[in-house]
CSV table of C-alpha atoms and ligand atoms in Angstrom, one decimal:
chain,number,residue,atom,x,y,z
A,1,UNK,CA,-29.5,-9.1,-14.0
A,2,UNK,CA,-28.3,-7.6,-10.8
A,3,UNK,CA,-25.0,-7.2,-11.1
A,4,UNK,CA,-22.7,-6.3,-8.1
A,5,UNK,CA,-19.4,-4.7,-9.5
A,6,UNK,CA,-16.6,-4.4,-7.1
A,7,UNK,CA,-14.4,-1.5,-8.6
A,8,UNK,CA,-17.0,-0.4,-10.7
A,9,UNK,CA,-15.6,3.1,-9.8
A,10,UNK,CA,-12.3,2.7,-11.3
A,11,UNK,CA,-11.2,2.5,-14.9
A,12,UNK,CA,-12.1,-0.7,-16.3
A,13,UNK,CA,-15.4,-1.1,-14.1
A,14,UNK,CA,-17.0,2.1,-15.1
A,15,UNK,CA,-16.8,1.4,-18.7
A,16,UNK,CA,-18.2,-1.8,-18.0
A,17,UNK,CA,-21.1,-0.3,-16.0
A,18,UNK,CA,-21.9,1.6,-18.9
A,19,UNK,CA,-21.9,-0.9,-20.8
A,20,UNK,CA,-24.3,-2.7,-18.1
A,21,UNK,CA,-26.7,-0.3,-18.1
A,22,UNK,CA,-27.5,0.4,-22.0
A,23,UNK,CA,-27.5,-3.2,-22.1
A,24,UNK,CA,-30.8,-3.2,-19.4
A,25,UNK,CA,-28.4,-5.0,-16.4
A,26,UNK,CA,-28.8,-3.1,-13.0
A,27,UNK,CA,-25.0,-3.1,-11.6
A,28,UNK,CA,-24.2,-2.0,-7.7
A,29,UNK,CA,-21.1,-0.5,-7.3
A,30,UNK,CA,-18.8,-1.2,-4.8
A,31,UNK,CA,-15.7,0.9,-4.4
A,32,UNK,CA,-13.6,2.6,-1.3
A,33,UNK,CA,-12.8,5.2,-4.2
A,34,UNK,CA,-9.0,4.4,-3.1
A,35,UNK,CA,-8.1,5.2,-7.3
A,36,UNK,CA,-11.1,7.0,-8.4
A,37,UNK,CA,-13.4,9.4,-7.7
A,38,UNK,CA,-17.2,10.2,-7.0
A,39,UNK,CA,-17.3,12.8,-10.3
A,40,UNK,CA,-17.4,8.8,-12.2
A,41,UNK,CA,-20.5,8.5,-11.2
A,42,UNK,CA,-22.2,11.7,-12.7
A,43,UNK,CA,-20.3,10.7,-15.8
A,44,UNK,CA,-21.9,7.3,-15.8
A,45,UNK,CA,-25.6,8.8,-15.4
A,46,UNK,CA,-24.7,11.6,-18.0
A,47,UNK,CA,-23.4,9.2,-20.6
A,48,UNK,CA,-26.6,6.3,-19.8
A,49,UNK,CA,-29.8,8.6,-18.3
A,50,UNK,CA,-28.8,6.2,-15.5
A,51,UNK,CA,-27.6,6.2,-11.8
A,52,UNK,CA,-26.3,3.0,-10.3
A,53,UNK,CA,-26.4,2.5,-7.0
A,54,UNK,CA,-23.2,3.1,-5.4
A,55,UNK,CA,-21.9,2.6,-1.9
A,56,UNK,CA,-19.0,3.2,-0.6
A,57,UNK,CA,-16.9,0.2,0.9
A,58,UNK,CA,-13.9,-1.9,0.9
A,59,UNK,CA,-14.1,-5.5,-0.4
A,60,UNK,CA,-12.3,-6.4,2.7
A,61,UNK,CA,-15.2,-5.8,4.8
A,62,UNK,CA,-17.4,-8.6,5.2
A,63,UNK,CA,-20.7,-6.9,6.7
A,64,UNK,CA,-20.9,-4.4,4.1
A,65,UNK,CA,-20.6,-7.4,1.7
A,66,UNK,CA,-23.4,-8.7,3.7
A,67,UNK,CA,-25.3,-6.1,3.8
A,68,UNK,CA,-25.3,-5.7,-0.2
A,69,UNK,CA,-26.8,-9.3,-0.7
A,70,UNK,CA,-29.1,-8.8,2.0
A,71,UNK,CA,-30.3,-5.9,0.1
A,72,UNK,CA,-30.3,-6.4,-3.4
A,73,UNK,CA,-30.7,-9.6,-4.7
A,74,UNK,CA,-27.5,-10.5,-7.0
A,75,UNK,CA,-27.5,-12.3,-9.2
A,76,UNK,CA,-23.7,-12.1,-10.4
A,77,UNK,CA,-20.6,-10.6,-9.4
A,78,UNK,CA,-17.8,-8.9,-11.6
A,79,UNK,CA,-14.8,-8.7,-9.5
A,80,UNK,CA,-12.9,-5.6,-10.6
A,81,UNK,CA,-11.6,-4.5,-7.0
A,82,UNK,CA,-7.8,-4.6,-6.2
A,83,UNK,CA,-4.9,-2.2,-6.4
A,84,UNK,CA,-2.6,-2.7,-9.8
A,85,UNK,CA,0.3,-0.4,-10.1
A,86,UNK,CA,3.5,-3.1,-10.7
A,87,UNK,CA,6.6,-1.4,-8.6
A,88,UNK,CA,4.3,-0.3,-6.1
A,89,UNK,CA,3.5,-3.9,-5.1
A,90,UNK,CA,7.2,-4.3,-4.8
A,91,UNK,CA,7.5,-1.9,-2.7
A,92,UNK,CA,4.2,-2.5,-0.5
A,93,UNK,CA,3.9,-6.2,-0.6
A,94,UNK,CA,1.8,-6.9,2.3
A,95,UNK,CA,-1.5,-4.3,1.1
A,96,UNK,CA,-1.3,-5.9,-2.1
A,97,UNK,CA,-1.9,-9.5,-1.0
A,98,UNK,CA,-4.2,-8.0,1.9
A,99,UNK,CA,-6.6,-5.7,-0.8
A,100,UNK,CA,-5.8,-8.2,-3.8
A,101,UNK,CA,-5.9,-11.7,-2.2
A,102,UNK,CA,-7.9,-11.1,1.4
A,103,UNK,CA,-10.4,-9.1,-0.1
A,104,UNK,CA,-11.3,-11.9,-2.8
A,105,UNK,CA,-11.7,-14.3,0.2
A,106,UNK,CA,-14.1,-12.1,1.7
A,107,UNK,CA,-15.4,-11.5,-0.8
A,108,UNK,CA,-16.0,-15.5,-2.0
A,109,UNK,CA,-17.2,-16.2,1.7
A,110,UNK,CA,-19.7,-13.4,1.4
A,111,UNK,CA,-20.7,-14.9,-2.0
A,112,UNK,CA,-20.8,-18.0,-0.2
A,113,UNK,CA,-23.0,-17.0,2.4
A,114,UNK,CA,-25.6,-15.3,0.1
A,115,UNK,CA,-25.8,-18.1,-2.4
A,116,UNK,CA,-24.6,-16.6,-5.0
A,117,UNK,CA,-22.4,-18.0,-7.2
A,118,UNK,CA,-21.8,-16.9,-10.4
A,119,UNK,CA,-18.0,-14.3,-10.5
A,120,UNK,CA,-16.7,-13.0,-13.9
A,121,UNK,CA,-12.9,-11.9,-12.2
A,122,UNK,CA,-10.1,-9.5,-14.2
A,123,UNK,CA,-7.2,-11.1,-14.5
A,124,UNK,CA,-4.4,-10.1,-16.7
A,125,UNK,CA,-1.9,-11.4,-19.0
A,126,UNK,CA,0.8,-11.1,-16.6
A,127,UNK,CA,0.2,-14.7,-15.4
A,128,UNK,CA,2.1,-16.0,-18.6
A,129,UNK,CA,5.0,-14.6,-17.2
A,130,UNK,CA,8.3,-15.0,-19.0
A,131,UNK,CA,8.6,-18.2,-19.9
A,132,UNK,CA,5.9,-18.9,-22.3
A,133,UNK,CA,5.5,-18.0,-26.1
A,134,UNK,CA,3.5,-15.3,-28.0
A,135,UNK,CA,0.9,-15.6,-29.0
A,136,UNK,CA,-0.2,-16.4,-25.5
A,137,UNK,CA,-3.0,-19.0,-25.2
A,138,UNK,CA,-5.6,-20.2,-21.9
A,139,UNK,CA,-4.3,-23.3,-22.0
A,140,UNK,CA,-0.2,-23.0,-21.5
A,141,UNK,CA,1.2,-23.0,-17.9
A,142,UNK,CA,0.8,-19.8,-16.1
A,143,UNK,CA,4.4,-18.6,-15.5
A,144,UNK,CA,6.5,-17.4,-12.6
A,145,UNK,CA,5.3,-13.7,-11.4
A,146,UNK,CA,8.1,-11.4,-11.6
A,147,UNK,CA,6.7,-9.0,-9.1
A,148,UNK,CA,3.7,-9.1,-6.2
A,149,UNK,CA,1.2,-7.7,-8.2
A,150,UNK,CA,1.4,-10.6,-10.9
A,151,UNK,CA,1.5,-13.5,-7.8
A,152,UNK,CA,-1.6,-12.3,-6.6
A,153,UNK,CA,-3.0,-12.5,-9.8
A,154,UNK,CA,-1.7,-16.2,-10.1
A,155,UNK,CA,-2.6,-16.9,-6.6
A,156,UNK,CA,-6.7,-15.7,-7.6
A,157,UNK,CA,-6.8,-17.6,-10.7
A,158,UNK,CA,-5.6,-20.8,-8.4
A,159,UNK,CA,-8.1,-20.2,-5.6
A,160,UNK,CA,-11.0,-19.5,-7.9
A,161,UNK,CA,-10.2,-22.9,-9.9
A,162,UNK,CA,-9.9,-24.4,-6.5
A,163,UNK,CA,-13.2,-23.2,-5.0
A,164,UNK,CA,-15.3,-24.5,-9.3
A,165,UNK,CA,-13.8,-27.9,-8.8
A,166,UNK,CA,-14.8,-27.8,-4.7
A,167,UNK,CA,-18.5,-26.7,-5.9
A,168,UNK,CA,-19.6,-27.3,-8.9
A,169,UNK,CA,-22.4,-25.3,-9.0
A,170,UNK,CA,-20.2,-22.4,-9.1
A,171,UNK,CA,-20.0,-20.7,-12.6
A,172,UNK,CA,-16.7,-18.6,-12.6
A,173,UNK,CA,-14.9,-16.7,-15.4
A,174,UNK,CA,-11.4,-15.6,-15.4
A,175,UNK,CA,-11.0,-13.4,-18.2
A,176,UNK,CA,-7.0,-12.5,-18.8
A,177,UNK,CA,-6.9,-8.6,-20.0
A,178,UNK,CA,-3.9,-7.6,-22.6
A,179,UNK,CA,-3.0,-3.8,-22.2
A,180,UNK,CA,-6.2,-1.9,-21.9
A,181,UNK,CA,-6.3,1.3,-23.3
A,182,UNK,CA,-8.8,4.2,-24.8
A,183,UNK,CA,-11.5,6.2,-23.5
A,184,UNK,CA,-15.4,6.0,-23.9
A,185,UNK,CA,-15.9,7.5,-27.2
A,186,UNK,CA,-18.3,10.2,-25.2
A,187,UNK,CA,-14.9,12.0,-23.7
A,188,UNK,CA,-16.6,11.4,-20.1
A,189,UNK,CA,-14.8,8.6,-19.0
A,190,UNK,CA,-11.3,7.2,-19.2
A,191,UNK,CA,-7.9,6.2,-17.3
A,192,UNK,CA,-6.9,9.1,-14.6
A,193,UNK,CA,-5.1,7.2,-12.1
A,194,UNK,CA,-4.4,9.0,-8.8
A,195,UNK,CA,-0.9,9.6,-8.3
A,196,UNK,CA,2.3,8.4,-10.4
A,197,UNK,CA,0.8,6.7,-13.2
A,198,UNK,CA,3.2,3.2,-14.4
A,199,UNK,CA,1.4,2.0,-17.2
A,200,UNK,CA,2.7,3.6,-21.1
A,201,UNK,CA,-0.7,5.5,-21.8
A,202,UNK,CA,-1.4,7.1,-18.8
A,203,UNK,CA,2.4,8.2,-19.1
A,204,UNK,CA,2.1,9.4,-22.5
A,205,UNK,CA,-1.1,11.3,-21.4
A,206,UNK,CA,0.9,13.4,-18.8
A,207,UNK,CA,3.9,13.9,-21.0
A,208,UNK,CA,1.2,15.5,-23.5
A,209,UNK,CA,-0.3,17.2,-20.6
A,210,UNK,CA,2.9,19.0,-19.4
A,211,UNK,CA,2.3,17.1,-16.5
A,212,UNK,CA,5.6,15.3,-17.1
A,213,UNK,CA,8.6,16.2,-18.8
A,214,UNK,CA,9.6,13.8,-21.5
A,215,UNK,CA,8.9,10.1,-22.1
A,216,UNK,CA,11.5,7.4,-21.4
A,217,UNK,CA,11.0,5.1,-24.2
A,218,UNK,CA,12.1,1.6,-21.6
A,219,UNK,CA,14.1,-0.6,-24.0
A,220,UNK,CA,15.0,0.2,-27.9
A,221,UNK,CA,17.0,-3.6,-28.0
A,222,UNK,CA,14.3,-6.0,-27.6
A,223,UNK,CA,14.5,-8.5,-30.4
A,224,UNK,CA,11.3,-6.9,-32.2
A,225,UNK,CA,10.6,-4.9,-35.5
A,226,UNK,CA,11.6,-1.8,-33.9
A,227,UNK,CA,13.5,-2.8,-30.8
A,228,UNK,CA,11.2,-1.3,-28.4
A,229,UNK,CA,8.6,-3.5,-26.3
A,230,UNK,CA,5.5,-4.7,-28.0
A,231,UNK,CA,2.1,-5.3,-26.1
A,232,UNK,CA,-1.7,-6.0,-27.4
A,233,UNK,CA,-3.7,-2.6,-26.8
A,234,UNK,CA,-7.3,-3.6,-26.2
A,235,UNK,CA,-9.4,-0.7,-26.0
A,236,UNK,CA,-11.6,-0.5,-22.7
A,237,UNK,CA,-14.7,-0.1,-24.8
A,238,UNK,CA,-13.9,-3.1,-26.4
A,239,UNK,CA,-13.0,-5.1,-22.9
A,240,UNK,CA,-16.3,-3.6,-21.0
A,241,UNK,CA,-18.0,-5.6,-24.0
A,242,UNK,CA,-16.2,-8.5,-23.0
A,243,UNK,CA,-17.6,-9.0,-19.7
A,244,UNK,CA,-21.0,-9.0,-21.4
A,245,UNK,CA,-20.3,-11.6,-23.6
A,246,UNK,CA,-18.9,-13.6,-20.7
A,247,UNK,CA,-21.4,-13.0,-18.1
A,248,UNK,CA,-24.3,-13.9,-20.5
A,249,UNK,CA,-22.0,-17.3,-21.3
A,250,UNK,CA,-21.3,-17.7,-17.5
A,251,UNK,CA,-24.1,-18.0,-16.2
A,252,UNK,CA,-25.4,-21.1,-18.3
A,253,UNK,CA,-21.9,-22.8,-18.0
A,254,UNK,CA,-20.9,-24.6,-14.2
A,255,UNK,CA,-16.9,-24.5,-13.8
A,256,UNK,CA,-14.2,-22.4,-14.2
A,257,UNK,CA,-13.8,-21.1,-17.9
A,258,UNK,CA,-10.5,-18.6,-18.5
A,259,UNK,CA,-10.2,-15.8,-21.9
A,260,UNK,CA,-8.2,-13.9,-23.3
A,261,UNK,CA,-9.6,-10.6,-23.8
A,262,UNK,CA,-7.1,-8.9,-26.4
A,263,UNK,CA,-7.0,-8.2,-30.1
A,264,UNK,CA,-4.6,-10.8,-31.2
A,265,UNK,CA,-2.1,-8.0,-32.6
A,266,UNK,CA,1.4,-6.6,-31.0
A,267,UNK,CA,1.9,-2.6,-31.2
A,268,UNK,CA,5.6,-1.6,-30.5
A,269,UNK,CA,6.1,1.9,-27.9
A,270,UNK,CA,6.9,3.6,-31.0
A,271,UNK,CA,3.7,2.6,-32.9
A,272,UNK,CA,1.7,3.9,-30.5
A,273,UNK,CA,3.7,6.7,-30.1
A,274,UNK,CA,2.8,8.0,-33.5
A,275,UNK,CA,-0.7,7.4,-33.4
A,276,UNK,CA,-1.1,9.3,-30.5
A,277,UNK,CA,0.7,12.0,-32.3
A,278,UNK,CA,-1.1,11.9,-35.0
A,279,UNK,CA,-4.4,11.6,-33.3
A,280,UNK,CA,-3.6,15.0,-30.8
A,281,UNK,CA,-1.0,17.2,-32.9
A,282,UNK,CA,1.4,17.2,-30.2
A,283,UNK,CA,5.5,15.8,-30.8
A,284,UNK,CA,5.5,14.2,-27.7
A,285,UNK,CA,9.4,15.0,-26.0
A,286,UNK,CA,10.5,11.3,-25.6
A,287,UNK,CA,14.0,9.5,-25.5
A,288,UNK,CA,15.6,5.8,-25.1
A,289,UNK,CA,16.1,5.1,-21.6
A,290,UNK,CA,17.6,0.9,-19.7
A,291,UNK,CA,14.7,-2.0,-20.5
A,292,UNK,CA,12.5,-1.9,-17.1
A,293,UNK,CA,13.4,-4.8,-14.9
A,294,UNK,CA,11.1,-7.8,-15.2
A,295,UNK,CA,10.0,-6.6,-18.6
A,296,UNK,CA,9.0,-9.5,-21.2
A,297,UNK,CA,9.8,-8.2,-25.1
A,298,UNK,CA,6.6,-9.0,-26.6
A,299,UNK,CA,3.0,-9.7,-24.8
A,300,UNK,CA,0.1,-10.4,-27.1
A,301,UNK,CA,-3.4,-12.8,-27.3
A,302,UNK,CA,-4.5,-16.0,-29.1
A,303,UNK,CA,-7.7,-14.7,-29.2
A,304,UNK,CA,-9.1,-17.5,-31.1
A,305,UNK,CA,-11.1,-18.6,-27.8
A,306,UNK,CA,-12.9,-15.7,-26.8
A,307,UNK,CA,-13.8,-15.4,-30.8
A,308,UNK,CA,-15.5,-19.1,-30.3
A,309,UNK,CA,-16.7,-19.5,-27.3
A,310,UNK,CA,-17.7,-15.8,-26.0
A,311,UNK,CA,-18.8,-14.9,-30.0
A,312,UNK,CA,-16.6,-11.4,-28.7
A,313,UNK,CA,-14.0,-9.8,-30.9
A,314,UNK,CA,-12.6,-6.4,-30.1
A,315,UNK,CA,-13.7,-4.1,-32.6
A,316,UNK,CA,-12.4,-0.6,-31.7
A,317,UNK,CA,-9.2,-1.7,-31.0
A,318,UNK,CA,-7.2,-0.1,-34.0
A,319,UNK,CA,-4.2,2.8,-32.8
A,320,UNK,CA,-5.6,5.3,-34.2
A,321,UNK,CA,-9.4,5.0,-32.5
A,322,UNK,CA,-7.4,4.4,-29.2
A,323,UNK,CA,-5.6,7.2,-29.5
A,324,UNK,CA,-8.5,9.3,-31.0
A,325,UNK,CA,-10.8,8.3,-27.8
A,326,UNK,CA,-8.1,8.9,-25.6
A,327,UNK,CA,-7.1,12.6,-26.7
A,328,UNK,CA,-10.9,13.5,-26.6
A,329,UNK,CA,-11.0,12.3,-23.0
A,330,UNK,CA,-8.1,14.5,-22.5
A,331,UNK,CA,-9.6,17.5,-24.1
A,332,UNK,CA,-13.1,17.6,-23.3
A,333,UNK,CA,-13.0,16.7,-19.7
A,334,UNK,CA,-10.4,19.5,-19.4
A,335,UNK,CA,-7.6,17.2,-18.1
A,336,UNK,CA,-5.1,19.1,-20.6
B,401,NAD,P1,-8.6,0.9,-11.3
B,401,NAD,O1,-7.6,1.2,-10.2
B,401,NAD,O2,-8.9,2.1,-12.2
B,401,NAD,O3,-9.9,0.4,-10.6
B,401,NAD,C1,-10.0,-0.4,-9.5
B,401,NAD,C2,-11.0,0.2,-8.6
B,401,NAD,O4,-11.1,-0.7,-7.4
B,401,NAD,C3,-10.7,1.6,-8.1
B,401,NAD,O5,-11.9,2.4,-8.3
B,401,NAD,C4,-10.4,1.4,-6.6
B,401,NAD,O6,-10.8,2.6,-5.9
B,401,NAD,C5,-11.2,0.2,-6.3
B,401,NAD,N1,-10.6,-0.6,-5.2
B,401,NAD,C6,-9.3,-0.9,-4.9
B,401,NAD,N2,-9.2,-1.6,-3.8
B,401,NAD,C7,-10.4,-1.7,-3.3
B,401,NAD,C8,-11.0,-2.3,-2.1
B,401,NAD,N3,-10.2,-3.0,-1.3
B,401,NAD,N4,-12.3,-2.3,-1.9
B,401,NAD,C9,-13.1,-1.6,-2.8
B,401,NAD,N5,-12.7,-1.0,-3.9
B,401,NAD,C10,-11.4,-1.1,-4.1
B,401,NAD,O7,-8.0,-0.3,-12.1
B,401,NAD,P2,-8.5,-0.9,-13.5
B,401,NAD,O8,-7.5,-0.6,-14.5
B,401,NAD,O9,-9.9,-0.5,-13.7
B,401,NAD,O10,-8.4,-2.4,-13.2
B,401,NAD,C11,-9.5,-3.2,-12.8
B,401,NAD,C12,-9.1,-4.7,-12.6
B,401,NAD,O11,-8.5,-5.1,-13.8
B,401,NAD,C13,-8.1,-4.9,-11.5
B,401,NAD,O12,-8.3,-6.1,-10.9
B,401,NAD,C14,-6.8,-5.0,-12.3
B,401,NAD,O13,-5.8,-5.7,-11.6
B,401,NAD,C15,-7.2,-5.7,-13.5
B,401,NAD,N6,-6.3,-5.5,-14.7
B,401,NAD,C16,-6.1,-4.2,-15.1
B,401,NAD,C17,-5.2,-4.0,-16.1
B,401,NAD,C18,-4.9,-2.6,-16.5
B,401,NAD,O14,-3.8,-2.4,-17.2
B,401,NAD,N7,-5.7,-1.5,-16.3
B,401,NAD,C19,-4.6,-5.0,-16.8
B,401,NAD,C20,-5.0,-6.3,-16.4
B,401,NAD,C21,-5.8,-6.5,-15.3
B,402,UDP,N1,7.0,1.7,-21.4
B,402,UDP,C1,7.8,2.7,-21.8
B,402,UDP,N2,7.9,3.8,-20.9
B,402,UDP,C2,7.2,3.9,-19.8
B,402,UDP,C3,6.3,2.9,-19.4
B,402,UDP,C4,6.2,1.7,-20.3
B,402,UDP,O1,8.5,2.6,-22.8
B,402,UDP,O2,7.3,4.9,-19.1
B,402,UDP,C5,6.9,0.5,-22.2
B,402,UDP,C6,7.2,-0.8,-21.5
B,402,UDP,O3,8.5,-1.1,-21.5
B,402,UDP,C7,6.3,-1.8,-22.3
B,402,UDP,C8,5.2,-1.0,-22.9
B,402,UDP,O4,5.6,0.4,-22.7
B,402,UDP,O5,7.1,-2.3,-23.5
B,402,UDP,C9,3.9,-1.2,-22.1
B,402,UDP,O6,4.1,-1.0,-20.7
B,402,UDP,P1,3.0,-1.0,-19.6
B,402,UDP,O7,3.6,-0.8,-18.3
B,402,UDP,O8,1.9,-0.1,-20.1
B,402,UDP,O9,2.3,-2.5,-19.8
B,402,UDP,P2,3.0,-3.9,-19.3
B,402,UDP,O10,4.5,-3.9,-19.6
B,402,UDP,O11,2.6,-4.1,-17.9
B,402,UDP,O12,2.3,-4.9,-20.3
């Protein structure tokens, strides 16, 4: 299939390219390169034998969305596109519901337009918010965003529901990502975020880099084994796979289907911690440090959905391949 990936620059997307490609898809990248970089590109063709087609562009622009289903004829779109980092949204409110929530409208009218509609969207965990229980299943009550970021995620999940049940020819899949993590096992592709990273891994990664000084370890009295905040690490490999399984079950199946896509299993800071570690040799300078507001004690998936319906399961999910894949990435592409 033709497969146009919005994002497919960035993190998750280029793993998922990859993916794409040894699996015989053909996916067109779109991506203003706004958190990535033009060297991902190289790395995808070194790691497949494979150049996708790239173009430069903003989601937000509807004639070069027009211009890429006049050109190619696509047949599905994975919706990767949109700017993530938590406390920034706080701070910058208004570009995160312009890139997050405008440029999905564009990008739906555009879809619109060309007759296409088949759209396998990220989504993230963060739409349980606080008020539900782990393990966190599709079918309880999204909960109440604690920051901008998380509402536009909501605010997507609502629209894209709204536009199956409008036309229900429209096959859609919301797949809810836990905390991905890892690199591609080939040390060419992984998380490098432009500027202050947010998330734990990318974190630990400069702390081990030198980059940063220490660690602050957010919380040690959260009512879990070890006090500190427990979250499901999916492994990107693992989550690129994902999309496969629910683009081939998308596109037989009209509607709006949502998934989990996590492992099912809670790691603590600490846990993770030590695998890394372990996996790179390096005592990582760390200490305790106040809970971050908004913070939730424990996130994980019931994954039992994704098991049954997708047939996906994540299978190189455990600490220690994480951290492994992670610390190679580091190494080899001479990020240390
Ligand atoms: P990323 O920042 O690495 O990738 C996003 C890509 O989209 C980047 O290459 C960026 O340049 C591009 N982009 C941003 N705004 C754009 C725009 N207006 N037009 C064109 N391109 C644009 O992020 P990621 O971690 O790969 O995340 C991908 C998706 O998964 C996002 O929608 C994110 O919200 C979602 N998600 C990520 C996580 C996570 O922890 N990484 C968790 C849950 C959900
Ligand atoms: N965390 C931490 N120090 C940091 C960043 C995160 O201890 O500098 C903790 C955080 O409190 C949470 C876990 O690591 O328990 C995962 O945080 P992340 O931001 O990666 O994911 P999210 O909280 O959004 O699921």
């Amino acid at each position: 299939m033709n497969i146009l990936v919005t994002g497919g620059m960035g993190y998750i997307g280029s793993h998922t390219c990859v993916e794409l490609l040894q699996a015989g898809h053909t996916p067109i990248i779109l991506d203003n390169l706004y958190n990535s970089n033009l060297a991902v590109l190289d790395n995808i063709a070194e790691i497949t034998g494979k150049t996708p087609v790239f173009v430069q562009g903003d989601i937000r622009c509807r004639e070069t969305l027009d211009g890429l289903f006049a050109q190619h004829k696509i047949d599905a779109v994975i919706h990767f596109a949109a700017l993530k980092a938590v406390a920034e949204s706080v701070q910058k409110p208004l570009e995160y519901y312009d890139c997050n929530v405008t440029g999905t409208l564009v990008l739906l009218q555009a879809m619109q337009a060309a007759g296409c509609n088949t759209l396998v969207f990220s989504s993230s965990a963060t739409v349980y918010g606080s008020e539900n229980q782990v393990p966190f299943c599709e079918d309880m009550p999204v909960g109440t965003a604690t920051n901008p970021y998380g509402s536009t995620k909501i605010m997507m999940e609502r629209i894209l529901q709204d536009m199956a049940v409008a036309n229900p020819d429209w096959k859609i899949s919301l797949l809810r990502y836990f905390n991905p993590v890892g690199a591609h096992p080939s040390g060419k592709l992984g998380e490098d975020p432009n500027g202050i990273p947010n998330n734990l891994m990318p974190i630990i990664c400069r702390v081990a880099q030198g980059k940063m000084e220490e660690l602050l370890i957010t919380g040690n009295d959260y009512d879990t084994p070890d006090g500190t905040g427990v979250r499901d690490y999916i492994h990107v490999v693992d989550l690129a796979l994902g999309h496969l399984k629910a683009l081939d079950k998308v596109v037989q199946t009209p509607g709006c289907s949502i998934h989990n896509l996590g492992t099912g299993k809670g790691l603590s800071v600490l846990e993770l911690v030590q695998a890394f570690e372990k996996a790179s040799g390096i005592t990582l300078p760390r200490r305790f440090a106040p809970r971050r507001p908004g913070d939730i004690a424990e996130s994980y998936a019931n994954v039992d959905r994704a098991a049954r319906e997708l047939g996906w399961q994540a299978k190189h999910s455990s600490a220690e391949e994480i951290c492994q894949d992670v610390w190679r990435f580091l190494t080899k592409s001479n990020k240390r």
